[in-house]
XYZ file of C-alpha atoms in Angstrom:
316
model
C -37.630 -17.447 -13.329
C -37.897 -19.675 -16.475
C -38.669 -23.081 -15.724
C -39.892 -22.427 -12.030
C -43.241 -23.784 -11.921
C -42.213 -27.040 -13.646
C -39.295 -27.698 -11.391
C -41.448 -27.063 -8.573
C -43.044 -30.432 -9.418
C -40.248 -32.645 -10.438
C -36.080 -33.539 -10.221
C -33.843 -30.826 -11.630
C -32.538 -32.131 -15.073
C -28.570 -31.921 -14.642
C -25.362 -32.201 -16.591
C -22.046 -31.629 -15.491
C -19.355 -30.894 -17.649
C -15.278 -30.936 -17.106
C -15.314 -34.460 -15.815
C -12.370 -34.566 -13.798
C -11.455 -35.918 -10.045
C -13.532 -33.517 -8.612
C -16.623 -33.994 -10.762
C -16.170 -38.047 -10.069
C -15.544 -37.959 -6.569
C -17.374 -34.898 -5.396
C -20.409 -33.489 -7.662
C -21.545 -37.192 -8.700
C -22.737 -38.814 -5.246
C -24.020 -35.305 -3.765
C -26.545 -35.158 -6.927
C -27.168 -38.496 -7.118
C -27.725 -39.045 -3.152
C -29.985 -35.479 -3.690
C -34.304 -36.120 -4.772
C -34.001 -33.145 -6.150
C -31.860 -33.564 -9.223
C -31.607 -36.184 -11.677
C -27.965 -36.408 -13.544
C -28.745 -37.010 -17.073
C -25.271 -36.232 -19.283
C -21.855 -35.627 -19.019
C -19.896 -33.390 -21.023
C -15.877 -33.590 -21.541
C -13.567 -33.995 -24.459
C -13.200 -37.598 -23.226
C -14.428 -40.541 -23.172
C -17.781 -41.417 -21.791
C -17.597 -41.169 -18.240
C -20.541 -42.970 -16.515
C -21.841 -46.095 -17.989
C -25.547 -45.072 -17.144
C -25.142 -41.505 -18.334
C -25.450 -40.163 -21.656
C -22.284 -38.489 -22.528
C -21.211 -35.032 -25.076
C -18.236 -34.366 -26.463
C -19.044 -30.255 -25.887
C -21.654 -28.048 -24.592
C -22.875 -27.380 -28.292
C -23.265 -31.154 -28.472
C -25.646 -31.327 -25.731
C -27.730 -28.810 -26.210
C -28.450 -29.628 -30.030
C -29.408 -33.127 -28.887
C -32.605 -34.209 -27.422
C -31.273 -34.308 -24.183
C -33.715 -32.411 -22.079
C -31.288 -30.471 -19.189
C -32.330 -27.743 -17.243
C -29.257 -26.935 -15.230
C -25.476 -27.136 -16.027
C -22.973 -27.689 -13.248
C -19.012 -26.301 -14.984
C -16.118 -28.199 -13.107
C -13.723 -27.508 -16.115
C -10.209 -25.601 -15.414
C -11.264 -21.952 -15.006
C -9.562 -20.659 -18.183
C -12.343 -22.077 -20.232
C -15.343 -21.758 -17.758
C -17.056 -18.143 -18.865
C -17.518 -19.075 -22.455
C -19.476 -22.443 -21.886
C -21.273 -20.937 -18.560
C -22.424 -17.902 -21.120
C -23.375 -20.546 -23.742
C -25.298 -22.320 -20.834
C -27.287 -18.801 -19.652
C -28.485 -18.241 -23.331
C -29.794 -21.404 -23.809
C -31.476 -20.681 -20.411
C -29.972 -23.031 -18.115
C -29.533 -22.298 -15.030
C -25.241 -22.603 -13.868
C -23.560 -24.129 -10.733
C -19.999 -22.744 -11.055
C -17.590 -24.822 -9.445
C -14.537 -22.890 -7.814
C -12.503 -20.599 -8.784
C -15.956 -19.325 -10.501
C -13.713 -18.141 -13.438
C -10.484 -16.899 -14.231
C -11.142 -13.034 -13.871
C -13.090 -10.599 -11.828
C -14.149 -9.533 -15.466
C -15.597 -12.778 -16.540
C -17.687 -13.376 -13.582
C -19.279 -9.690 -13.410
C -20.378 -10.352 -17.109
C -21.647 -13.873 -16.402
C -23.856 -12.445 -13.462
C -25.530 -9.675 -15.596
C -26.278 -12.144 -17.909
C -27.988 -14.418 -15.502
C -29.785 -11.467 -14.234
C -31.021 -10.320 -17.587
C -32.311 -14.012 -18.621
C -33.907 -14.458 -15.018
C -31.241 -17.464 -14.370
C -30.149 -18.838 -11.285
C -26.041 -18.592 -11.144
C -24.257 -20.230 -8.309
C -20.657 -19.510 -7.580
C -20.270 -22.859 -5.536
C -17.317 -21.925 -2.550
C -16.897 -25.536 -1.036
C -15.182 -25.253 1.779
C -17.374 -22.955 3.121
C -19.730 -25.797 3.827
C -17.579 -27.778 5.960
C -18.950 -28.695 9.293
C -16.924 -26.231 11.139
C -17.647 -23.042 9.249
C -20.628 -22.011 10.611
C -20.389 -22.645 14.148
C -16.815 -20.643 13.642
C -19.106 -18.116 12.311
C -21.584 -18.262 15.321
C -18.800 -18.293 18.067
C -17.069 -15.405 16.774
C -20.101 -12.729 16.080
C -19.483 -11.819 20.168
C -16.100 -11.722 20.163
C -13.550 -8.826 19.727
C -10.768 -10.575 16.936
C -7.227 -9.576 17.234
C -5.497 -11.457 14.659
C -5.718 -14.700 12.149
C -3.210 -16.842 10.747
C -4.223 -18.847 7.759
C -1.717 -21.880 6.918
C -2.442 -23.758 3.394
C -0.502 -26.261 2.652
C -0.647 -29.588 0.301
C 1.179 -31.386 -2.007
C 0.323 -30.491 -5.062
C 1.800 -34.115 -6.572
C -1.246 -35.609 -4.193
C -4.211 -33.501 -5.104
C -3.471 -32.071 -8.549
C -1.468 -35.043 -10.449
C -1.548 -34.626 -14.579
C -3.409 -31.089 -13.857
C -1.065 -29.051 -16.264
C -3.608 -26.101 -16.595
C -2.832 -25.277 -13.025
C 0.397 -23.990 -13.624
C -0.619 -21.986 -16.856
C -1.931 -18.074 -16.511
C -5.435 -17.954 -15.292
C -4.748 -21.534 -13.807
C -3.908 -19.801 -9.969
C -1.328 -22.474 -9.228
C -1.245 -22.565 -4.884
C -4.579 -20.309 -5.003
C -6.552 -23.300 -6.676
C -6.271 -24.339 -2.733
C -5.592 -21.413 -1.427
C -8.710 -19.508 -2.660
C -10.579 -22.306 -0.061
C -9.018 -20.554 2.732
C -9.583 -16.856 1.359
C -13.411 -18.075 1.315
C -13.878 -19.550 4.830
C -12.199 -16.553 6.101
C -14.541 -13.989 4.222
C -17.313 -16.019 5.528
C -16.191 -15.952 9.178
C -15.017 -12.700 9.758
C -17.526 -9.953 10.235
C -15.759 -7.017 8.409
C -13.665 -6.915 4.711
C -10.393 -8.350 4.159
C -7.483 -5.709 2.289
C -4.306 -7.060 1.578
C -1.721 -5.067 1.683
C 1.359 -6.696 0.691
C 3.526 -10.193 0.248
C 5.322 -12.272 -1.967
C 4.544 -15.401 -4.602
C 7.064 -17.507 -6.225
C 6.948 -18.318 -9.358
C 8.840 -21.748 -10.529
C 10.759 -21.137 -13.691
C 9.108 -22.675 -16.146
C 5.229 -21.768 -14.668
C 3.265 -18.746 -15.627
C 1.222 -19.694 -11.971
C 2.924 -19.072 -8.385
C 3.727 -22.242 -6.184
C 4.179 -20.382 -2.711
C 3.130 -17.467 -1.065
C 2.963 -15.493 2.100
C 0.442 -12.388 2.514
C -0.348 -10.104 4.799
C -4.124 -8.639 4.805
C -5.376 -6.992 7.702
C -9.643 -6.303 8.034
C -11.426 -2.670 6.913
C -10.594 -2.239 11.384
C -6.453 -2.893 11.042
C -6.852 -6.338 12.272
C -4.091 -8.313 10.707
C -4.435 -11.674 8.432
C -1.719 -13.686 7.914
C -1.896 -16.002 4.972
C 1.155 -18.762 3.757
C 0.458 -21.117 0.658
C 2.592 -23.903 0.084
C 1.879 -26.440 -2.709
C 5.072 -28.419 -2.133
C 3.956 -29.563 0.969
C 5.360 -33.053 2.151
C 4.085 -35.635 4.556
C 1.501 -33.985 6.955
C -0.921 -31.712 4.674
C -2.308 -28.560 6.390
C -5.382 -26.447 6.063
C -5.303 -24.372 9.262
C -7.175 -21.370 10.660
C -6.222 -19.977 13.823
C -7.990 -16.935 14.811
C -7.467 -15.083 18.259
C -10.017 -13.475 19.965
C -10.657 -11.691 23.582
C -12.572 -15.115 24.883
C -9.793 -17.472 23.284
C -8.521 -18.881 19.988
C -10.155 -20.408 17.390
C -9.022 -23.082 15.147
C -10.288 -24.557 11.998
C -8.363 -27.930 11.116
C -9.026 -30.050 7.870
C -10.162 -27.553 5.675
C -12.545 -25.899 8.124
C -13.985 -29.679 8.643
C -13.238 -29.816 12.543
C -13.364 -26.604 15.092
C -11.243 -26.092 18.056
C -12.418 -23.682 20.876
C -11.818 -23.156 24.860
C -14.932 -24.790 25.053
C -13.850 -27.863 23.372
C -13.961 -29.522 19.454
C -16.705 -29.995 16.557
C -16.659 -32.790 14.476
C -19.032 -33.295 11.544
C -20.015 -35.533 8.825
C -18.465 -34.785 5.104
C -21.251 -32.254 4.178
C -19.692 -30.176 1.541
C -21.362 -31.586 -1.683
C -24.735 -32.248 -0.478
C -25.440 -28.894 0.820
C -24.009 -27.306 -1.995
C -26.275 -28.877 -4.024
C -29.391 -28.227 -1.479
C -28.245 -24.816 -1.833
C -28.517 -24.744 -5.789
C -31.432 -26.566 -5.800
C -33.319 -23.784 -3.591
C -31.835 -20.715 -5.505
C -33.114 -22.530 -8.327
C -36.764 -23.044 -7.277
C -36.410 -19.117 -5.894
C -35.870 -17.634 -8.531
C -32.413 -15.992 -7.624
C -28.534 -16.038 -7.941
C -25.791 -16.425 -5.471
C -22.773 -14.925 -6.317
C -19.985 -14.142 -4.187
C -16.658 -12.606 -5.762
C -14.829 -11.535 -2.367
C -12.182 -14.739 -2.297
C -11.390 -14.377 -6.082
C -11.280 -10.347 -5.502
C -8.461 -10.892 -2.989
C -6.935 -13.501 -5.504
C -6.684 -10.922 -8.260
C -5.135 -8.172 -5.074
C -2.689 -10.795 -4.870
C -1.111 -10.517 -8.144
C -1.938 -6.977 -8.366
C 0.091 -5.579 -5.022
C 2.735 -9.197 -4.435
C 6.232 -9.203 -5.518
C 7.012 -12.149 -7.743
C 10.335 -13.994 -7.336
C 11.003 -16.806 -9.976
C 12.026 -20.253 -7.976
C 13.097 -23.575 -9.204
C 11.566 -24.966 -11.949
C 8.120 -27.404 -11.118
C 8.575 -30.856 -12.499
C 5.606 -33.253 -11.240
């Protein structure tokens, strides 16, 4: 792995680039709260996003400066993330992909071949997978017999995604920007592959991205998965995952951040972030990638085997 006795011995150099909400709120204080990176530029059409931080207009920018970086993490819309993730591998960085990892099943098998032939560490980072209540879930359901799941993700898309326009674009995955969350806590959790097998997205008239959606998916045994998006959700938001099993349900609340059993409830701390980073930082000094494709695979089954039914137009 290039670069792994050096980093051994000192922070990971680190840049982020696509400086949006998520970069600011999220990907910021888990590297700077983490020894083993040390943020040194930003990169984003924009202006200069961190007073202390040096700051690149594009990827090409940085890496003909004589900013020394030795790992990229890409929180840009996923229409544009292959290209500058591919620029990143050849210039031998190693890549932190935030999600979705990129717009096509296509673009992320080329991305990890390429990491594989330049001995890079890739990273498809799946957040929600990392919230407190995922992996107990995980633990309390490898004994039990699973009968069914019902998956309800639902936010207001005003809230979360204001100004976001690429959202609603092609390649943008409108409701599966959340919804792909759920799709990877539940291929995390449950023990055997998801298939869907059929549904329905709506489209708004004037949006080449669906704003709804309910899907049915049932596991490689026939156990069925229900799954409804909304991203017009008002007042309350949800992000709920109730699974019933022969020793009780199972619920994930809050984005799989709290866990409901018979036995009682699981709180945790914000963790996301951090360990996502602690995670990147040991595949890193490992010498290996992580890549995971199964939430975006059932993504691309979606608008493969859904009927598509044009709504009301979207106007933020």
């Amino acid at each position: 792995m290039q670069g792994r006795g050096s980093l051994s011995a000192r922070p990971i150099l680190i840049a982020i680039i696509g400086f949006g909400k998520i970069a600011h709120d999220q990907h910021v204080p888990a590297i700077r709260d983490n020894a083993s990176f040390q943020l040194v530029a930003t990169v984003d059409p924009g202006e200069a996003c961190l007073p202390d931080v040096p700051h690149f207009p594009t990827i090409e920018d940085l890496l003909g400066s004589d900013c020394e970086v030795d790992a990229i993490a890409i929180c840009t819309p996923p229409q544009i993330r292959q290209r500058i993730a591919q620029t990143a591998i050849m210039a031998g960085k190693h890549v932190l992909l935030e999600k979705p990892p990129c717009a096509t099943l296509a673009e992320i098998a080329a991305l990890e071949q390429s990491a594989q032939d330049h001995a890079i560490s890739l990273f498809t980072a799946w957040h929600s997978r990392f919230a407190a209540g995922v992996a107990p879930a995980k633990a309390w359901l490898a004994d039990k017999q699973i009968r069914s799941v019902k998956i309800d993700w639902r936010e207001d898309v005003r809230v979360w995604h204001p100004g976001q326009t690429w959202i609603w674009d092609a390649g943008g995955f409108g409701v599966f920007d959340p919804g792909i969350n759920a799709l990877s806590i539940a291929t995390e959790i449950l023990p055997r592959p998801l298939l869907l097998r059929r549904g329905a997205l709506q489209f708004p008239a004037n949006c080449d991205a669906p704003v709804s959606g309910q899907i049915e998916l049932e596991d490689s045994g026939g156990m069925p998965v229900a799954l409804n998006l909304d991203f017009l959700q008002t007042g309350p938001q949800t992000w709920d995952i109730a699974v019933e099993t022969d020793g009780g349900t199972l619920i994930l609340q809050q984005g799989g951040a709290v866990m409901h059993t018979p036995e009682g409830t699981h709180h945790g701390e914000d963790c996301e972030y951090p360990a996502i980073y602690r995670h990147f930082a040991d595949a890193i000094r490992q010498g290996r990638c992580d890549v995971d494709i199964a939430p975006l695979r059932l993504v691309a089954d979606a608008f493969l085997r859904c009927r598509f039914e044009r709504v009301e137009p979207f106007y933020e």
